Short mmCIF file of C-alpha atoms in Angstrom, two decimals:
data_model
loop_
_atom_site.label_atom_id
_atom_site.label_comp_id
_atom_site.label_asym_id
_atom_site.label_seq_id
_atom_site.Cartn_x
_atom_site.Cartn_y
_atom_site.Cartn_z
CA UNK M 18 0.00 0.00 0.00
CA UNK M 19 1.73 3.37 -1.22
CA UNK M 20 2.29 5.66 1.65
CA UNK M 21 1.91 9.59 0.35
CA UNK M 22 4.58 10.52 3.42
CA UNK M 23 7.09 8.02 2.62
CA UNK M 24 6.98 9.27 -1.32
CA UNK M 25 7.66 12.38 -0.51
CA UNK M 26 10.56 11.58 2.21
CA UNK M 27 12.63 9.92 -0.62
CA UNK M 28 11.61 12.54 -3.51
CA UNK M 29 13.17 15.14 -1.02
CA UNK M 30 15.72 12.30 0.31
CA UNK M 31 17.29 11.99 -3.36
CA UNK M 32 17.92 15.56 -3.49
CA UNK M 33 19.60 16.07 -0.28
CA UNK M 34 22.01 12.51 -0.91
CA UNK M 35 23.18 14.71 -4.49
CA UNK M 36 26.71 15.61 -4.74
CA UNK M 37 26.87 19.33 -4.90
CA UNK M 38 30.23 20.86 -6.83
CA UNK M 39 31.78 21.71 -3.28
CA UNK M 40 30.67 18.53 -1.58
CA UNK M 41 32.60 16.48 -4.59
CA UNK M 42 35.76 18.68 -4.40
CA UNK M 43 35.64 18.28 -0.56
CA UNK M 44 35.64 14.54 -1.08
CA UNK M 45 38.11 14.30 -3.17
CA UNK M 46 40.87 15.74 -1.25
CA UNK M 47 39.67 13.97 1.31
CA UNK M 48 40.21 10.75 -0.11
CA UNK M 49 43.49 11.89 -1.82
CA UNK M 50 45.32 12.98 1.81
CA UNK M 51 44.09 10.21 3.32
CA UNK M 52 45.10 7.36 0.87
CA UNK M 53 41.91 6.17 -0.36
CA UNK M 54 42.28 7.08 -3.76
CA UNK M 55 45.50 6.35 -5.66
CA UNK M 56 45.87 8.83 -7.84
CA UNK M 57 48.95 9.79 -10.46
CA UNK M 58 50.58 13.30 -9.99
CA UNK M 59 48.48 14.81 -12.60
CA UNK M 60 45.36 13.93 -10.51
CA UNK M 61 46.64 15.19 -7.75
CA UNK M 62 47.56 18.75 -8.98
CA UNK M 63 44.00 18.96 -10.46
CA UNK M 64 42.27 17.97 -6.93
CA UNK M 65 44.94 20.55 -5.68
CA UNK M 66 43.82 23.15 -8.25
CA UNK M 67 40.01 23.03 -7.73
CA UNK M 68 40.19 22.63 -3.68
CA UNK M 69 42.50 26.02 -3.65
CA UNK M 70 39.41 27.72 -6.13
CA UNK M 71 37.25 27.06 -3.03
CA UNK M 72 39.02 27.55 -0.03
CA UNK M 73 42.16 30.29 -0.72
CA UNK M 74 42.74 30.56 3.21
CA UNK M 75 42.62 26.49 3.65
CA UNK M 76 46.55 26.62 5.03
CA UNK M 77 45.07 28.31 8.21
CA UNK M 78 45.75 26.55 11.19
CA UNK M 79 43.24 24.56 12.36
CA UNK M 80 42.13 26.07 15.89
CA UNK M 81 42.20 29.55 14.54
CA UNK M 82 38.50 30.94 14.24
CA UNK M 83 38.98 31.08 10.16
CA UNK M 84 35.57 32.95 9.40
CA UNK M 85 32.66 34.92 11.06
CA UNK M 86 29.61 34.07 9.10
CA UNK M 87 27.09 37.04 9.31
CA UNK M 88 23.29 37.84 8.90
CA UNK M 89 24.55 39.90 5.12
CA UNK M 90 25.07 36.19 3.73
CA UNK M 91 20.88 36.52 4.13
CA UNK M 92 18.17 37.62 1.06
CA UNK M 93 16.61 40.93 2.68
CA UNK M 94 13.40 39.79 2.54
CA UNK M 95 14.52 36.24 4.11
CA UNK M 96 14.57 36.03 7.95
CA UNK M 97 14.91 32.12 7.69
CA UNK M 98 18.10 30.20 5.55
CA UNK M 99 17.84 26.60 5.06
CA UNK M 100 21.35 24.54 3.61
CA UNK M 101 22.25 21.23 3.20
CA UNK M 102 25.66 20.65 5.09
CA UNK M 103 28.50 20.17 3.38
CA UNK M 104 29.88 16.49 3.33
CA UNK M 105 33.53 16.41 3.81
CA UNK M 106 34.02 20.14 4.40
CA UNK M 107 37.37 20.48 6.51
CA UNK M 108 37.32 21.41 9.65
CA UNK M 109 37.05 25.21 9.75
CA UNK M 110 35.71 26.86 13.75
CA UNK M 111 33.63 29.89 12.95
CA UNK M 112 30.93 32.01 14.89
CA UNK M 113 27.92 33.56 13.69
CA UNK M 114 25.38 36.38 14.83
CA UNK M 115 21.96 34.54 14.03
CA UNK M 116 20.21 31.36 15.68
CA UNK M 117 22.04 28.01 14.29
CA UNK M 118 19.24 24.66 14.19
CA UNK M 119 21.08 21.26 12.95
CA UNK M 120 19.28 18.57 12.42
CA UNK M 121 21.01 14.90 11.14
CA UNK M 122 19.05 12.89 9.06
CA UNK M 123 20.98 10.41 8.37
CA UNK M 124 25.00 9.34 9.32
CA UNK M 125 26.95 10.36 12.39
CA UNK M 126 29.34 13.51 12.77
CA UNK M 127 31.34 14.89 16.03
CA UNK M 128 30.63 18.29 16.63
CA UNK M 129 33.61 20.24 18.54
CA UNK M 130 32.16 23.26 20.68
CA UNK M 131 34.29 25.40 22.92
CA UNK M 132 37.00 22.53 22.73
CA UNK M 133 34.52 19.96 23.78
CA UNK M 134 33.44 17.09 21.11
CA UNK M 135 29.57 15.95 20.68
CA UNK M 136 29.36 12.74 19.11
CA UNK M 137 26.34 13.43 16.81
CA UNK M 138 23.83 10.63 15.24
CA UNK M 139 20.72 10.06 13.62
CA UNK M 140 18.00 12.16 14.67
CA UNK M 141 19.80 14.64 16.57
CA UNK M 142 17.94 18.29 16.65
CA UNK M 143 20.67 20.59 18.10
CA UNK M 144 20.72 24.19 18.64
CA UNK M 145 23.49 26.64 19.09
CA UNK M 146 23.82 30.30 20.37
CA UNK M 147 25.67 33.51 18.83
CA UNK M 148 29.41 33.48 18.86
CA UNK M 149 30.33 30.55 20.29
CA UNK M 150 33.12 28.95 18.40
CA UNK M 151 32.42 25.68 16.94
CA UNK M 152 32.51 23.37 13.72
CA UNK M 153 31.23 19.67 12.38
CA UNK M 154 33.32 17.14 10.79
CA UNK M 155 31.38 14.52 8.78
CA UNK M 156 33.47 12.34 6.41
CA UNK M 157 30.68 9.63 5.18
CA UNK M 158 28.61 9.81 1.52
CA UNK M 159 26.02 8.85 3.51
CA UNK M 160 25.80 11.64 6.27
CA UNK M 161 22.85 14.43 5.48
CA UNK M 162 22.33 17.53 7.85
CA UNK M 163 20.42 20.59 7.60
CA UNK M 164 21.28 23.63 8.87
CA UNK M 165 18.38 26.14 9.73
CA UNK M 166 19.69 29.92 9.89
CA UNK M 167 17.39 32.53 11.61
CA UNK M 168 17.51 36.09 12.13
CA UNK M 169 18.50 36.97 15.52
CA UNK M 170 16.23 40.12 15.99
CA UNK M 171 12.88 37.89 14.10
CA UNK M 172 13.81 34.63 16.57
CA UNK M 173 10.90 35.86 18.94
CA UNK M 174 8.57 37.47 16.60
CA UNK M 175 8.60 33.80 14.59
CA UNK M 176 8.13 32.00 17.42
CA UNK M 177 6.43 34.27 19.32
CA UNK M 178 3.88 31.67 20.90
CA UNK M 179 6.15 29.04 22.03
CA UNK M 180 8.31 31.58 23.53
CA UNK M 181 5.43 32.70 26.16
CA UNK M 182 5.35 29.26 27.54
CA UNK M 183 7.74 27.95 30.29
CA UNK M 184 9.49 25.20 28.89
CA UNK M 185 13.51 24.56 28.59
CA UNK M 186 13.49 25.73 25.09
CA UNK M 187 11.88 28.88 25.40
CA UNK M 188 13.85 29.55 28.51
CA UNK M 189 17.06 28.48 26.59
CA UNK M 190 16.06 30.85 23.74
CA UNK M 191 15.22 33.44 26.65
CA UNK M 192 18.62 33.32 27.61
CA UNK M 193 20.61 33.63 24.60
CA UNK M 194 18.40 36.16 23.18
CA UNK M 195 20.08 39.24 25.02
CA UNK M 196 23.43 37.93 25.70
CA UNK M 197 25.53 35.21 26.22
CA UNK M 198 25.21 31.78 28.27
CA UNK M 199 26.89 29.22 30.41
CA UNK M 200 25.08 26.28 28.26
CA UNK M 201 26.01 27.08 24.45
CA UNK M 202 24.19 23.86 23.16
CA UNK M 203 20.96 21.89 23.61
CA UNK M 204 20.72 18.41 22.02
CA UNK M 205 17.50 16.79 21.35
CA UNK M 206 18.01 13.24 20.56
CA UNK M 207 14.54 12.30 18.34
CA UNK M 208 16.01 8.91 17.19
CA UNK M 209 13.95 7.53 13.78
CA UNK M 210 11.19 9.90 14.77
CA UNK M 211 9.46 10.33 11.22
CA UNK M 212 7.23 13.55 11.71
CA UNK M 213 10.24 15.10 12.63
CA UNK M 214 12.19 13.85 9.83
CA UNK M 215 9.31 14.78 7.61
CA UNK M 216 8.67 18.47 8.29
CA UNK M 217 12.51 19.08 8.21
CA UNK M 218 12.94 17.37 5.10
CA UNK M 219 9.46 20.08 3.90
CA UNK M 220 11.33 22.75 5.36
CA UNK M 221 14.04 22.29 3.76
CA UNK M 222 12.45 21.35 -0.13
CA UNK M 223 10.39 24.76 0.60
CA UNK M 224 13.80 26.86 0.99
CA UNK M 225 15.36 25.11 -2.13
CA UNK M 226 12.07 25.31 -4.43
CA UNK M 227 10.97 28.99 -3.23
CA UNK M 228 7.54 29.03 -3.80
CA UNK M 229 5.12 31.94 -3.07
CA UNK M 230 4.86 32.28 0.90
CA UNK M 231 8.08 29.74 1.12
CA UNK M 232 9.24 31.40 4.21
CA UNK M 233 5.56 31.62 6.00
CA UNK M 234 5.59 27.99 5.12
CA UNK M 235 8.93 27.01 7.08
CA UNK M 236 7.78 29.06 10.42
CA UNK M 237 4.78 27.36 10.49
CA UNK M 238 6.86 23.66 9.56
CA UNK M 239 9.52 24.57 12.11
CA UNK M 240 6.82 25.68 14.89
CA UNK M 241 5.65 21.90 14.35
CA UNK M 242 8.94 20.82 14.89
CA UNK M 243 9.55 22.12 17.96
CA UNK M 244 6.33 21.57 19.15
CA UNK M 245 6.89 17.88 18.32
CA UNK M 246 10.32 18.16 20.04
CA UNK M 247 8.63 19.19 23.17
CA UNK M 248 5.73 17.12 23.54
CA UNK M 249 7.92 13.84 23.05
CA UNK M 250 11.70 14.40 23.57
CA UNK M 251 11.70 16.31 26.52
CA UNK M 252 13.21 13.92 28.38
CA UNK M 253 15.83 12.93 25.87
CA UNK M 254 17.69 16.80 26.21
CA UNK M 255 21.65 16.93 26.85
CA UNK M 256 22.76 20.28 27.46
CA UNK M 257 26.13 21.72 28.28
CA UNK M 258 24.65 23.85 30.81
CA UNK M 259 27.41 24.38 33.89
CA UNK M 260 25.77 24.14 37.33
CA UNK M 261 26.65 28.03 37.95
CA UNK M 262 24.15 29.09 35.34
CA UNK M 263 22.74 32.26 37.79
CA UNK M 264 18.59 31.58 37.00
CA UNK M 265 17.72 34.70 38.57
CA UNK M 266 18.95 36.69 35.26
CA UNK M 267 16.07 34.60 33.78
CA UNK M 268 13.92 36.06 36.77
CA UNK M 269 14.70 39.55 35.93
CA UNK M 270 14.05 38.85 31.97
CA UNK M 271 11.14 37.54 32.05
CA UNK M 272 9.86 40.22 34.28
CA UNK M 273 10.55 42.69 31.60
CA UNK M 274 9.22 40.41 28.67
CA UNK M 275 6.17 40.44 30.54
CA UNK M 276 5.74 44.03 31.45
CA UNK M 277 7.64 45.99 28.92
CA UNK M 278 4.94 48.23 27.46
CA UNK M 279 4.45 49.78 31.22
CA UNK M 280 7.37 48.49 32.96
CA UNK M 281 10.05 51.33 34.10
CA UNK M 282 13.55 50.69 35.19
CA UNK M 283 12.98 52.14 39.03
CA UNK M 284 9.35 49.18 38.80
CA UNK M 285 12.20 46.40 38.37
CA UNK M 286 15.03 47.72 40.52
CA UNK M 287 12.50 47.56 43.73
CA UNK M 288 10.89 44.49 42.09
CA UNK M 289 14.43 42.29 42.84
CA UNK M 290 15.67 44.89 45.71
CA UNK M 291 18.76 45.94 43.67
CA UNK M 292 20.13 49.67 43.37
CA UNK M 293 19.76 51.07 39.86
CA UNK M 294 23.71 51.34 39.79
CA UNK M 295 24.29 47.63 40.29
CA UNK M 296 20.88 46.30 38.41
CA UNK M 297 21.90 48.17 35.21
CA UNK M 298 25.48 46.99 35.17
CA UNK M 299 24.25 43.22 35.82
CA UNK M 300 21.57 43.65 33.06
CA UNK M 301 24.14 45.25 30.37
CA UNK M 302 27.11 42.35 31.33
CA UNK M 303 24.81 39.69 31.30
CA UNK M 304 22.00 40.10 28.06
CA UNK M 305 24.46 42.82 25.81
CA UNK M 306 21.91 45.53 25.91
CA UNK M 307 20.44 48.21 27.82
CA UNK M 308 17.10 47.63 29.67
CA UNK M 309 16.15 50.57 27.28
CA UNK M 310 16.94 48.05 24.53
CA UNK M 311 15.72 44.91 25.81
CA UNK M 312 12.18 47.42 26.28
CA UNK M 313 12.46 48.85 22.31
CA UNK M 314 13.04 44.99 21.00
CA UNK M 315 9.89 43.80 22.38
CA UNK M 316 7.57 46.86 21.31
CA UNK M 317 8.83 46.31 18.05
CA UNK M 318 8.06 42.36 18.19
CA UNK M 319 4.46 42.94 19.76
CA UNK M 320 4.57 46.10 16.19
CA UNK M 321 5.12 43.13 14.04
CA UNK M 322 2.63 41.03 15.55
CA UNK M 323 0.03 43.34 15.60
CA UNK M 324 0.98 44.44 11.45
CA UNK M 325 0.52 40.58 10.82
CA UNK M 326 -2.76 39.71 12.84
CA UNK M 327 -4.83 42.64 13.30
CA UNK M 328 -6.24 46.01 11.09
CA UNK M 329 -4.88 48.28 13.16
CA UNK M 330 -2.99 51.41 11.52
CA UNK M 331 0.53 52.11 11.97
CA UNK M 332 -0.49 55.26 14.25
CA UNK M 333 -2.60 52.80 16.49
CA UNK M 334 0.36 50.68 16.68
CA UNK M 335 2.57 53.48 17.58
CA UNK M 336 0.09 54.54 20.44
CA UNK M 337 -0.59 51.36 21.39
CA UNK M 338 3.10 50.04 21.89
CA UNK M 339 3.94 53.57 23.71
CA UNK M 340 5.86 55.07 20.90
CA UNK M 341 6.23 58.43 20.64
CA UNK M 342 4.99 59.00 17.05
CA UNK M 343 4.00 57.12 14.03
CA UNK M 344 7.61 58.42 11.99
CA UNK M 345 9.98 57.80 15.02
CA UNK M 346 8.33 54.42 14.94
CA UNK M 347 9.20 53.77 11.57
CA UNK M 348 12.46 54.18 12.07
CA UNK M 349 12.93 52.30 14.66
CA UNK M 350 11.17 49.45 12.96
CA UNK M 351 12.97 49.82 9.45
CA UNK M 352 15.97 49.85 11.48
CA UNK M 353 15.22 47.07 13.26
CA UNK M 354 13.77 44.14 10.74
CA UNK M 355 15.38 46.24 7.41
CA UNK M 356 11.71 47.63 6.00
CA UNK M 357 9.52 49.92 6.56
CA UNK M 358 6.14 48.41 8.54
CA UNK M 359 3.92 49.04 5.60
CA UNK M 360 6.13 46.73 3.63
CA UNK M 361 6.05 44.15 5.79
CA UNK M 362 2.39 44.21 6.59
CA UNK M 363 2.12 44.04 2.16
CA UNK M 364 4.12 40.68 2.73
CA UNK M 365 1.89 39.32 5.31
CA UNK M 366 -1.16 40.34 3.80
CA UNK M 367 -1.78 37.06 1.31
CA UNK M 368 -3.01 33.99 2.89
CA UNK M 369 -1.24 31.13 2.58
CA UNK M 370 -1.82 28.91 -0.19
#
């Protein structure tokens, strides 16, 4: 009896297990250094040739950080980035400034993270925060991992829901969101869970095909995802969390998150007993922004939430998010999320296929 899911799996399966031009250079230097292709000298200075087109800074050594990846490798208009990971890429640490999701479909790879090694496997959902050095080694044909890149200042207004809910992802996302933590990686180990395997596989034939509404389509297949993740892998977490992790800075967050459109700075300093000297030095070392800032991100999510769900015109959303003025909101929006709100309401507008 055909099975519509299953199709669909290997349609999207045969695409991912394709050699791309980088993934086939990659592999054969790979086998040339480590003997498992004897080739003549000729061979060998071709191999040479094409693996120098691709990586001109490959003599690095390898624990120097050799490359910051950056939201400008993103479209404008694109506040999710879904890639296949490369096969027999060489080692190479790097940090980046948006949300990292990997997910392994298939093979095993080791993961090295602030000098420590994860040994990665089937069904392994992992996610990773900003600037935190780290890089995958997977040497097999048959390894296939997707990497989900996300805007750091649209993490929230995408997930938006899940976030309000206690739960150790949205508190892990919490704590990352502002600043740096003491657990840089969560691993979810799903196993030959096939609904997860499924949407991710969607998600990521959505971000290669580019259809109308592609990237409303991946939020709402990721949201699954983690949903999913929640509801039946709780219980099968690792984290790298160190027992020092100070959960009062979560306190004080969430506090804000939940007041910020009447919340002042005095309300939270006799909220946790703290003098205003000491609270704003502990909230700037420990989330990277100013309480002021931490207050102006979350107007502007609860701006883009009200643009996408409700009728409401961009002077009612000024007013009722405590801005100023309709044109100083503007700019802060177009400053923060790269378009002016009109523009992304005229995105939003279409219902979804």
């Amino acid at each position: 009896m055909e099975n519509p899911v299953l199709d669909i799996m290997q349609a999207i399966e045969v695409k991912l297990m394709e050699f791309n031009p980088l993934e086939i250079v990659c592999r054969d230097m790979y086998r040339m250094e480590h003997g498992l292709d004897h080739c003549s000298p000729s061979e060998q200075r071709r191999r040479a040739e094409k693996y120098r087109e691709f990586f001109s800074a490959a003599s690095r050594p390898a624990d120097e950080i050799s490359h910051v990846l950056t939201e400008d490798m993103f479209h404008m208009e694109s506040n999710i980035v879904v890639i296949k990971h490369c096969r027999f890429l060489p080692p190479r640490p790097h940090i980046h400034s948006f949300f990292e999701l990997f997910y392994i479909a298939r093979g095993e790879c080791i993961h090295t993270c602030r000098s420590h090694d994860y040994h990665l496997k089937k069904g392994d959902f992992c996610f990773w925060e900003f600037n935190s050095p780290h890089e995958i080694r997977s040497y097999s044909d048959d390894f296939i991992g997707i990497n989900i890149l996300i805007r750091q200042n649209s993490f929230d207004s995408i997930f938006f829901e899940l976030l309000s809910e206690q739960s150790i992802l949205s508190n892990y996302f919490k704590s990352i969101l502002y600043g740096n933590t003491d657990h840089p990686m969560i691993i979810f180990r799903t196993g030959e869970n096939i609904m997860i395997r499924y949407y991710m596989y969607l998600i990521y034939d959505e971000f290669l095909e580019k259809k109308q509404y592609h990237q409303n389509m991946i939020s709402n297949y990721l949201n699954t995802v983690l949903i999913n993740l929640l509801r039946h892998h709780i219980s099968d977490v690792i984290t790298s969390q160190k027992p020092s992790c100070d959960q009062r800075l979560l306190g004080i967050l969430e506090y804000i998150q939940k007041n910020y459109n009447t919340v002042t700075f005095s309300d939270v300093c006799r909220h946790f007993n703290y003098s205003s000297s000491y609270l704003s030095r502990l909230i700037k070392k420990s989330f990277g922004l100013s309480f002021s800032q931490i207050i102006q991100h979350k107007r502007m999510e609860k701006a883009r939430w009200l643009l996408k769900e409700t009728d409401m015109t961009v002077s009612e959303i000024a007013a009722e998010i405590n801005c100023s003025d309709a044109s100083h909101f503007c700019r802060i929006f177009a400053r923060e999320y790269h378009m002016p709100p009109v523009k992304f309401r005229e995105m939003q507008s279409e219902p979804l296929p």
